[in-house]
Amino acid sequence: MTDGGYFISFEGIDRSGKSTQAIVLAEELGERALFVREPGGTIFSERVRGILKDPEVPLSPRAEALLFAAARADLVASVIRPALDEGRIVIADRFIDSSLAYQGVARGLGVDAIKTLNHWAADTLMPNMTLLIEIDPAVAISRGAEEHDRFEDEGESFQRKVAEAYDQLAIDNPDRIIRVDGDRGPDDVALDVREIVFDRLGLTLA
Ligand code: TYD
């Protein structure tokens, strides 16, 4: 781990269980870790999240992509970058790869355009390590959820496109993106996550 902090993101399709894993890891790392979720984490970004999550607000694909990027820009500038500068471990529940997979591929806006937009929005910040929690879209959908947002309402074919996009991102970024089998109980997944992260950070497992 460098003095400049360490940035870990969690990625996966809806209901892959990645949020649970991100929170568990943050708790295990204690005070040196800071947990953030996307979109969200600042007053502005939480408001934008409200719009983005609301299936009652019609939103065209480019506007959707810009809102995710705007929420990310504010979170990076106000929260993530300052925490990394203090030497902390930042754990993000989603980051740029979500935009590449959902907006770039599943919405069909193109990975290159979304990458350019988001590198600018995030002031070129990228995670040091990304944990991709993998699960079959049919299994994820069968897990159910109380709330339905605009993406979950798109159904299995949309989630399948997102899963394929993540698969390609993992192929293209083998040093950064680490695949974790998410089709198991949360405790088993958490054990794997802990081992991978502690190993990378040079920490000893308790
Ligand atoms: P959220 O409730 O945080 O879902 P999850 O627990 O699955 O992360 O809702 C965020 C939704 O927004 C989720 O469906 C993924 C989507 N999303 C994008 O489409 N692009 C993005 O850049 C981000 C961060 C999220």
mmCIF file of N, CA, C and O in Angstrom, residues 37-113:
data_model
loop_
_atom_site.group_PDB
_atom_site.id
_atom_site.type_symbol
_atom_site.label_atom_id
_atom_site.label_comp_id
_atom_site.label_asym_id
_atom_site.label_seq_id
_atom_site.Cartn_x
_atom_site.Cartn_y
_atom_site.Cartn_z
ATOM 1 N N ARG A 37 -20.867 4.823 -1.680
ATOM 2 C CA ARG A 37 -21.662 4.131 -2.694
ATOM 3 C C ARG A 37 -21.968 5.088 -3.837
ATOM 4 O O ARG A 37 -22.079 6.296 -3.642
ATOM 5 N N GLU A 38 -22.112 4.500 -5.021
ATOM 6 C CA GLU A 38 -22.435 5.309 -6.201
ATOM 7 C C GLU A 38 -23.764 4.886 -6.795
ATOM 8 O O GLU A 38 -24.030 3.674 -6.855
ATOM 9 N N PRO A 39 -24.567 5.781 -7.322
ATOM 10 C CA PRO A 39 -24.373 7.219 -7.156
ATOM 11 C C PRO A 39 -24.731 7.626 -5.731
ATOM 12 O O PRO A 39 -25.614 7.029 -5.132
ATOM 13 N N GLY A 40 -24.033 8.601 -5.193
ATOM 14 C CA GLY A 40 -24.334 9.064 -3.846
ATOM 15 C C GLY A 40 -23.100 9.574 -3.138
ATOM 16 O O GLY A 40 -22.073 9.831 -3.758
ATOM 17 N N GLY A 41 -23.221 9.747 -1.821
ATOM 18 C CA GLY A 41 -22.062 10.068 -1.001
ATOM 19 C C GLY A 41 -21.794 11.539 -0.765
ATOM 20 O O GLY A 41 -20.939 11.874 0.057
ATOM 21 N N THR A 42 -22.475 12.419 -1.494
ATOM 22 C CA THR A 42 -22.428 13.857 -1.181
ATOM 23 C C THR A 42 -23.876 14.348 -1.264
ATOM 24 O O THR A 42 -24.748 13.634 -1.789
ATOM 25 N N ILE A 43 -24.112 15.554 -0.773
ATOM 26 C CA ILE A 43 -25.497 16.065 -0.812
ATOM 27 C C ILE A 43 -25.992 16.089 -2.254
ATOM 28 O O ILE A 43 -27.076 15.604 -2.585
ATOM 29 N N PHE A 44 -25.148 16.642 -3.146
ATOM 30 C CA PHE A 44 -25.522 16.718 -4.562
ATOM 31 C C PHE A 44 -25.743 15.321 -5.152
ATOM 32 O O PHE A 44 -26.757 15.048 -5.806
ATOM 33 N N SER A 45 -24.793 14.434 -4.911
ATOM 34 C CA SER A 45 -24.856 13.114 -5.561
ATOM 35 C C SER A 45 -26.020 12.272 -5.041
ATOM 36 O O SER A 45 -26.581 11.462 -5.778
ATOM 37 N N GLU A 46 -26.377 12.455 -3.774
ATOM 38 C CA GLU A 46 -27.547 11.731 -3.241
ATOM 39 C C GLU A 46 -28.834 12.248 -3.901
ATOM 40 O O GLU A 46 -29.762 11.493 -4.153
ATOM 41 N N ARG A 47 -28.877 13.557 -4.172
ATOM 42 C CA ARG A 47 -30.063 14.094 -4.878
ATOM 43 C C ARG A 47 -30.141 13.540 -6.287
ATOM 44 O O ARG A 47 -31.212 13.183 -6.775
ATOM 45 N N VAL A 48 -28.990 13.493 -6.948
ATOM 46 C CA VAL A 48 -28.953 12.934 -8.306
ATOM 47 C C VAL A 48 -29.371 11.464 -8.257
ATOM 48 O O VAL A 48 -30.098 10.981 -9.128
ATOM 49 N N ARG A 49 -28.927 10.745 -7.226
ATOM 50 C CA ARG A 49 -29.312 9.335 -7.059
ATOM 51 C C ARG A 49 -30.835 9.187 -7.027
ATOM 52 O O ARG A 49 -31.394 8.284 -7.632
ATOM 53 N N GLY A 50 -31.477 10.132 -6.325
ATOM 54 C CA GLY A 50 -32.942 10.085 -6.233
ATOM 55 C C GLY A 50 -33.587 10.128 -7.610
ATOM 56 O O GLY A 50 -34.517 9.369 -7.906
ATOM 57 N N ILE A 51 -33.076 10.975 -8.481
ATOM 58 C CA ILE A 51 -33.610 11.067 -9.852
ATOM 59 C C ILE A 51 -33.304 9.789 -10.620
ATOM 60 O O ILE A 51 -34.166 9.200 -11.269
ATOM 61 N N LEU A 52 -32.048 9.350 -10.509
ATOM 62 C CA LEU A 52 -31.620 8.187 -11.297
ATOM 63 C C LEU A 52 -32.359 6.911 -10.905
ATOM 64 O O LEU A 52 -32.618 6.044 -11.735
ATOM 65 N N LYS A 53 -32.700 6.782 -9.633
ATOM 66 C CA LYS A 53 -33.348 5.550 -9.167
ATOM 67 C C LYS A 53 -34.847 5.544 -9.448
ATOM 68 O O LYS A 53 -35.473 4.496 -9.399
ATOM 69 N N ASP A 54 -35.411 6.718 -9.706
ATOM 70 C CA ASP A 54 -36.868 6.834 -9.777
ATOM 71 C C ASP A 54 -37.391 6.426 -11.166
ATOM 72 O O ASP A 54 -37.191 7.149 -12.144
ATOM 73 N N PRO A 55 -38.081 5.278 -11.261
ATOM 74 C CA PRO A 55 -38.570 4.862 -12.580
ATOM 75 C C PRO A 55 -39.656 5.793 -13.122
ATOM 76 O O PRO A 55 -39.989 5.744 -14.304
ATOM 77 N N GLU A 56 -40.175 6.686 -12.257
ATOM 78 C CA GLU A 56 -41.207 7.630 -12.697
ATOM 79 C C GLU A 56 -40.627 8.823 -13.455
ATOM 80 O O GLU A 56 -41.379 9.614 -14.029
ATOM 81 N N VAL A 57 -39.295 9.003 -13.383
ATOM 82 C CA VAL A 57 -38.662 10.130 -14.098
ATOM 83 C C VAL A 57 -38.110 9.612 -15.425
ATOM 84 O O VAL A 57 -37.086 8.946 -15.455
ATOM 85 N N PRO A 58 -38.771 9.917 -16.537
ATOM 86 C CA PRO A 58 -38.240 9.473 -17.830
ATOM 87 C C PRO A 58 -36.906 10.164 -18.096
ATOM 88 O O PRO A 58 -36.758 11.357 -17.828
ATOM 89 N N LEU A 59 -35.949 9.415 -18.602
ATOM 90 C CA LEU A 59 -34.602 9.950 -18.767
ATOM 91 C C LEU A 59 -33.999 9.365 -20.036
ATOM 92 O O LEU A 59 -33.977 8.146 -20.208
ATOM 93 N N SER A 60 -33.515 10.215 -20.915
ATOM 94 C CA SER A 60 -32.900 9.700 -22.139
ATOM 95 C C SER A 60 -31.478 9.218 -21.820
ATOM 96 O O SER A 60 -30.856 9.694 -20.865
ATOM 97 N N PRO A 61 -30.963 8.261 -22.600
ATOM 98 C CA PRO A 61 -29.686 7.618 -22.257
ATOM 99 C C PRO A 61 -28.515 8.580 -22.040
ATOM 100 O O PRO A 61 -27.746 8.416 -21.101
ATOM 101 N N ARG A 62 -28.376 9.617 -22.873
ATOM 102 C CA ARG A 62 -27.235 10.525 -22.700
ATOM 103 C C ARG A 62 -27.374 11.344 -21.427
ATOM 104 O O ARG A 62 -26.384 11.626 -20.733
ATOM 105 N N ALA A 63 -28.607 11.745 -21.112
ATOM 106 C CA ALA A 63 -28.838 12.493 -19.863
ATOM 107 C C ALA A 63 -28.516 11.599 -18.662
ATOM 108 O O ALA A 63 -27.901 12.051 -17.683
ATOM 109 N N GLU A 64 -28.914 10.339 -18.776
ATOM 110 C CA GLU A 64 -28.620 9.378 -17.700
ATOM 111 C C GLU A 64 -27.101 9.262 -17.499
ATOM 112 O O GLU A 64 -26.599 9.325 -16.365
ATOM 113 N N ALA A 65 -26.363 9.120 -18.598
ATOM 114 C CA ALA A 65 -24.902 8.979 -18.508
ATOM 115 C C ALA A 65 -24.268 10.225 -17.885
ATOM 116 O O ALA A 65 -23.348 10.125 -17.063
ATOM 117 N N LEU A 66 -24.772 11.399 -18.258
ATOM 118 C CA LEU A 66 -24.212 12.642 -17.712
ATOM 119 C C LEU A 66 -24.506 12.774 -16.218
ATOM 120 O O LEU A 66 -23.668 13.265 -15.458
ATOM 121 N N LEU A 67 -25.687 12.323 -15.792
ATOM 122 C CA LEU A 67 -26.009 12.407 -14.364
ATOM 123 C C LEU A 67 -25.118 11.485 -13.538
ATOM 124 O O LEU A 67 -24.644 11.867 -12.464
ATOM 125 N N PHE A 68 -24.889 10.259 -14.023
ATOM 126 C CA PHE A 68 -23.973 9.369 -13.294
ATOM 127 C C PHE A 68 -22.580 9.995 -13.218
ATOM 128 O O PHE A 68 -21.911 9.936 -12.178
ATOM 129 N N ALA A 69 -22.143 10.596 -14.328
ATOM 130 C CA ALA A 69 -20.809 11.206 -14.352
ATOM 131 C C ALA A 69 -20.745 12.420 -13.423
ATOM 132 O O ALA A 69 -19.729 12.634 -12.734
ATOM 133 N N ALA A 70 -21.817 13.200 -13.375
ATOM 134 C CA ALA A 70 -21.842 14.383 -12.494
ATOM 135 C C ALA A 70 -21.792 13.953 -11.026
ATOM 136 O O ALA A 70 -21.060 14.539 -10.216
ATOM 137 N N ALA A 71 -22.572 12.920 -10.695
ATOM 138 C CA ALA A 71 -22.567 12.415 -9.315
ATOM 139 C C ALA A 71 -21.167 11.919 -8.952
ATOM 140 O O ALA A 71 -20.652 12.151 -7.854
ATOM 141 N N ARG A 72 -20.522 11.243 -9.906
ATOM 142 C CA ARG A 72 -19.162 10.705 -9.681
ATOM 143 C C ARG A 72 -18.161 11.847 -9.508
ATOM 144 O O ARG A 72 -17.286 11.792 -8.637
ATOM 145 N N ALA A 73 -18.279 12.879 -10.326
ATOM 146 C CA ALA A 73 -17.343 14.010 -10.256
ATOM 147 C C ALA A 73 -17.362 14.644 -8.871
ATOM 148 O O ALA A 73 -16.306 14.931 -8.282
ATOM 149 N N ASP A 74 -18.559 14.837 -8.332
ATOM 150 C CA ASP A 74 -18.658 15.488 -7.022
ATOM 151 C C ASP A 74 -18.139 14.568 -5.916
ATOM 152 O O ASP A 74 -17.446 15.018 -4.993
ATOM 153 N N LEU A 75 -18.438 13.274 -6.018
ATOM 154 C CA LEU A 75 -17.965 12.315 -5.008
ATOM 155 C C LEU A 75 -16.436 12.221 -5.016
ATOM 156 O O LEU A 75 -15.803 12.199 -3.960
ATOM 157 N N VAL A 76 -15.852 12.192 -6.198
ATOM 158 C CA VAL A 76 -14.386 12.103 -6.294
ATOM 159 C C VAL A 76 -13.750 13.359 -5.694
ATOM 160 O O VAL A 76 -12.847 13.276 -4.853
ATOM 161 N N ALA A 77 -14.229 14.532 -6.137
ATOM 162 C CA ALA A 77 -13.586 15.784 -5.719
ATOM 163 C C ALA A 77 -13.770 16.048 -4.224
ATOM 164 O O ALA A 77 -12.840 16.512 -3.556
ATOM 165 N N SER A 78 -14.963 15.731 -3.700
ATOM 166 C CA SER A 78 -15.256 16.126 -2.324
ATOM 167 C C SER A 78 -14.931 15.060 -1.292
ATOM 168 O O SER A 78 -14.747 15.376 -0.121
ATOM 169 N N VAL A 79 -14.937 13.783 -1.696
ATOM 170 C CA VAL A 79 -14.804 12.711 -0.699
ATOM 171 C C VAL A 79 -13.639 11.754 -1.012
ATOM 172 O O VAL A 79 -12.763 11.552 -0.175
ATOM 173 N N ILE A 80 -13.650 11.169 -2.219
ATOM 174 C CA ILE A 80 -12.690 10.084 -2.475
ATOM 175 C C ILE A 80 -11.257 10.603 -2.522
ATOM 176 O O ILE A 80 -10.368 10.093 -1.840
ATOM 177 N N ARG A 81 -11.020 11.643 -3.328
ATOM 178 C CA ARG A 81 -9.645 12.143 -3.472
ATOM 179 C C ARG A 81 -9.093 12.646 -2.121
ATOM 180 O O ARG A 81 -7.962 12.273 -1.761
ATOM 181 N N PRO A 82 -9.855 13.442 -1.372
ATOM 182 C CA PRO A 82 -9.311 13.867 -0.072
ATOM 183 C C PRO A 82 -8.982 12.693 0.852
ATOM 184 O O PRO A 82 -7.964 12.711 1.552
ATOM 185 N N ALA A 83 -9.820 11.640 0.839
ATOM 186 C CA ALA A 83 -9.551 10.480 1.712
ATOM 187 C C ALA A 83 -8.284 9.755 1.269
ATOM 188 O O ALA A 83 -7.461 9.348 2.101
ATOM 189 N N LEU A 84 -8.107 9.607 -0.054
ATOM 190 C CA LEU A 84 -6.887 8.947 -0.549
ATOM 191 C C LEU A 84 -5.657 9.783 -0.199
ATOM 192 O O LEU A 84 -4.611 9.240 0.178
ATOM 193 N N ASP A 85 -5.801 11.098 -0.288
ATOM 194 C CA ASP A 85 -4.674 11.980 0.057
ATOM 195 C C ASP A 85 -4.285 11.846 1.523
ATOM 196 O O ASP A 85 -3.140 12.082 1.903
ATOM 197 N N GLU A 86 -5.254 11.469 2.354
ATOM 198 C CA GLU A 86 -4.958 11.231 3.780
ATOM 199 C C GLU A 86 -4.378 9.841 4.006
ATOM 200 O O GLU A 86 -4.156 9.438 5.150
ATOM 201 N N GLY A 87 -4.264 9.057 2.943
ATOM 202 C CA GLY A 87 -3.692 7.714 3.070
ATOM 203 C C GLY A 87 -4.707 6.645 3.418
ATOM 204 O O GLY A 87 -4.340 5.526 3.799
ATOM 205 N N ARG A 88 -6.002 6.949 3.261
ATOM 206 C CA ARG A 88 -7.016 5.954 3.641
ATOM 207 C C ARG A 88 -7.308 4.974 2.505
ATOM 208 O O ARG A 88 -6.955 5.200 1.356
ATOM 209 N N ILE A 89 -7.966 3.869 2.881
ATOM 210 C CA ILE A 89 -8.428 2.887 1.903
ATOM 211 C C ILE A 89 -9.875 3.250 1.590
ATOM 212 O O ILE A 89 -10.730 3.247 2.482
ATOM 213 N N VAL A 90 -10.144 3.580 0.349
ATOM 214 C CA VAL A 90 -11.514 3.921 -0.039
ATOM 215 C C VAL A 90 -12.152 2.711 -0.712
ATOM 216 O O VAL A 90 -11.569 2.126 -1.639
ATOM 217 N N ILE A 91 -13.338 2.335 -0.228
ATOM 218 C CA ILE A 91 -14.064 1.196 -0.795
ATOM 219 C C ILE A 91 -15.347 1.726 -1.421
ATOM 220 O O ILE A 91 -16.218 2.257 -0.725
ATOM 221 N N ALA A 92 -15.444 1.595 -2.729
ATOM 222 C CA ALA A 92 -16.595 2.143 -3.441
ATOM 223 C C ALA A 92 -17.504 1.029 -3.953
ATOM 224 O O ALA A 92 -17.046 0.096 -4.610
ATOM 225 N N ASP A 93 -18.777 1.154 -3.604
ATOM 226 C CA ASP A 93 -19.804 0.265 -4.141
ATOM 227 C C ASP A 93 -20.194 0.847 -5.502
ATOM 228 O O ASP A 93 -21.015 1.741 -5.576
ATOM 229 N N ARG A 94 -19.530 0.379 -6.542
ATOM 230 C CA ARG A 94 -19.595 0.822 -7.937
ATOM 231 C C ARG A 94 -18.678 2.011 -8.199
ATOM 232 O O ARG A 94 -18.490 2.873 -7.363
ATOM 233 N N PHE A 95 -18.133 2.045 -9.430
ATOM 234 C CA PHE A 95 -17.377 3.214 -9.901
ATOM 235 C C PHE A 95 -17.462 3.223 -11.430
ATOM 236 O O PHE A 95 -18.474 2.800 -11.997
ATOM 237 N N ILE A 96 -16.416 3.675 -12.107
ATOM 238 C CA ILE A 96 -16.486 3.897 -13.556
ATOM 239 C C ILE A 96 -16.939 2.672 -14.356
ATOM 240 O O ILE A 96 -17.664 2.797 -15.340
ATOM 241 N N ASP A 97 -16.519 1.479 -13.942
ATOM 242 C CA ASP A 97 -16.899 0.280 -14.708
ATOM 243 C C ASP A 97 -18.417 0.137 -14.806
ATOM 244 O O ASP A 97 -18.919 -0.415 -15.785
ATOM 245 N N SER A 98 -19.151 0.617 -13.793
ATOM 246 C CA SER A 98 -20.618 0.558 -13.866
ATOM 247 C C SER A 98 -21.119 1.380 -15.047
ATOM 248 O O SER A 98 -22.011 0.948 -15.782
ATOM 249 N N SER A 99 -20.548 2.556 -15.225
ATOM 250 C CA SER A 99 -20.982 3.392 -16.356
ATOM 251 C C SER A 99 -20.596 2.755 -17.688
ATOM 252 O O SER A 99 -21.351 2.815 -18.666
ATOM 253 N N LEU A 100 -19.406 2.140 -17.731
ATOM 254 C CA LEU A 100 -18.977 1.496 -18.977
ATOM 255 C C LEU A 100 -19.924 0.343 -19.330
ATOM 256 O O LEU A 100 -20.328 0.186 -20.493
ATOM 257 N N ALA A 101 -20.305 -0.440 -18.302
ATOM 258 C CA ALA A 101 -21.154 -1.611 -18.551
ATOM 259 C C ALA A 101 -22.620 -1.223 -18.801
ATOM 260 O O ALA A 101 -23.239 -1.689 -19.762
ATOM 261 N N TYR A 102 -23.179 -0.364 -17.938
ATOM 262 C CA TYR A 102 -24.611 -0.030 -18.048
ATOM 263 C C TYR A 102 -24.879 0.971 -19.171
ATOM 264 O O TYR A 102 -25.741 0.757 -20.009
ATOM 265 N N GLN A 103 -24.141 2.107 -19.150
ATOM 266 C CA GLN A 103 -24.427 3.144 -20.155
ATOM 267 C C GLN A 103 -23.687 2.836 -21.467
ATOM 268 O O GLN A 103 -24.258 2.945 -22.553
ATOM 269 N N GLY A 104 -22.408 2.454 -21.359
ATOM 270 C CA GLY A 104 -21.607 2.235 -22.558
ATOM 271 C C GLY A 104 -22.098 1.062 -23.378
ATOM 272 O O GLY A 104 -22.292 1.184 -24.591
ATOM 273 N N VAL A 105 -22.330 -0.082 -22.720
ATOM 274 C CA VAL A 105 -22.710 -1.284 -23.446
ATOM 275 C C VAL A 105 -24.228 -1.518 -23.419
ATOM 276 O O VAL A 105 -24.878 -1.544 -24.464
ATOM 277 N N ALA A 106 -24.809 -1.684 -22.219
ATOM 278 C CA ALA A 106 -26.225 -2.076 -22.156
ATOM 279 C C ALA A 106 -27.144 -1.012 -22.763
ATOM 280 O O ALA A 106 -28.118 -1.330 -23.440
ATOM 281 N N ARG A 107 -26.816 0.270 -22.534
ATOM 282 C CA ARG A 107 -27.616 1.343 -23.145
ATOM 283 C C ARG A 107 -27.146 1.670 -24.565
ATOM 284 O O ARG A 107 -27.754 2.487 -25.244
ATOM 285 N N GLY A 108 -26.003 1.126 -24.954
ATOM 286 C CA GLY A 108 -25.534 1.274 -26.323
ATOM 287 C C GLY A 108 -24.889 2.616 -26.646
ATOM 288 O O GLY A 108 -24.809 2.999 -27.816
ATOM 289 N N LEU A 109 -24.395 3.327 -25.627
ATOM 290 C CA LEU A 109 -23.798 4.640 -25.904
ATOM 291 C C LEU A 109 -22.344 4.537 -26.360
ATOM 292 O O LEU A 109 -21.775 5.524 -26.832
ATOM 293 N N GLY A 110 -21.752 3.381 -26.194
ATOM 294 C CA GLY A 110 -20.363 3.182 -26.642
ATOM 295 C C GLY A 110 -19.387 3.333 -25.489
ATOM 296 O O GLY A 110 -19.405 4.340 -24.770
ATOM 297 N N VAL A 111 -18.534 2.328 -25.344
ATOM 298 C CA VAL A 111 -17.586 2.317 -24.219
ATOM 299 C C VAL A 111 -16.592 3.477 -24.316
ATOM 300 O O VAL A 111 -16.288 4.124 -23.311
ATOM 301 N N ASP A 112 -16.118 3.784 -25.517
ATOM 302 C CA ASP A 112 -15.093 4.836 -25.634
ATOM 303 C C ASP A 112 -15.623 6.204 -25.211
ATOM 304 O O ASP A 112 -14.945 6.942 -24.497
ATOM 305 N N ALA A 113 -16.833 6.529 -25.646
ATOM 306 C CA ALA A 113 -17.417 7.831 -25.284
ATOM 307 C C ALA A 113 -17.620 7.927 -23.773
ATOM 308 O O ALA A 113 -17.303 8.948 -23.147
#
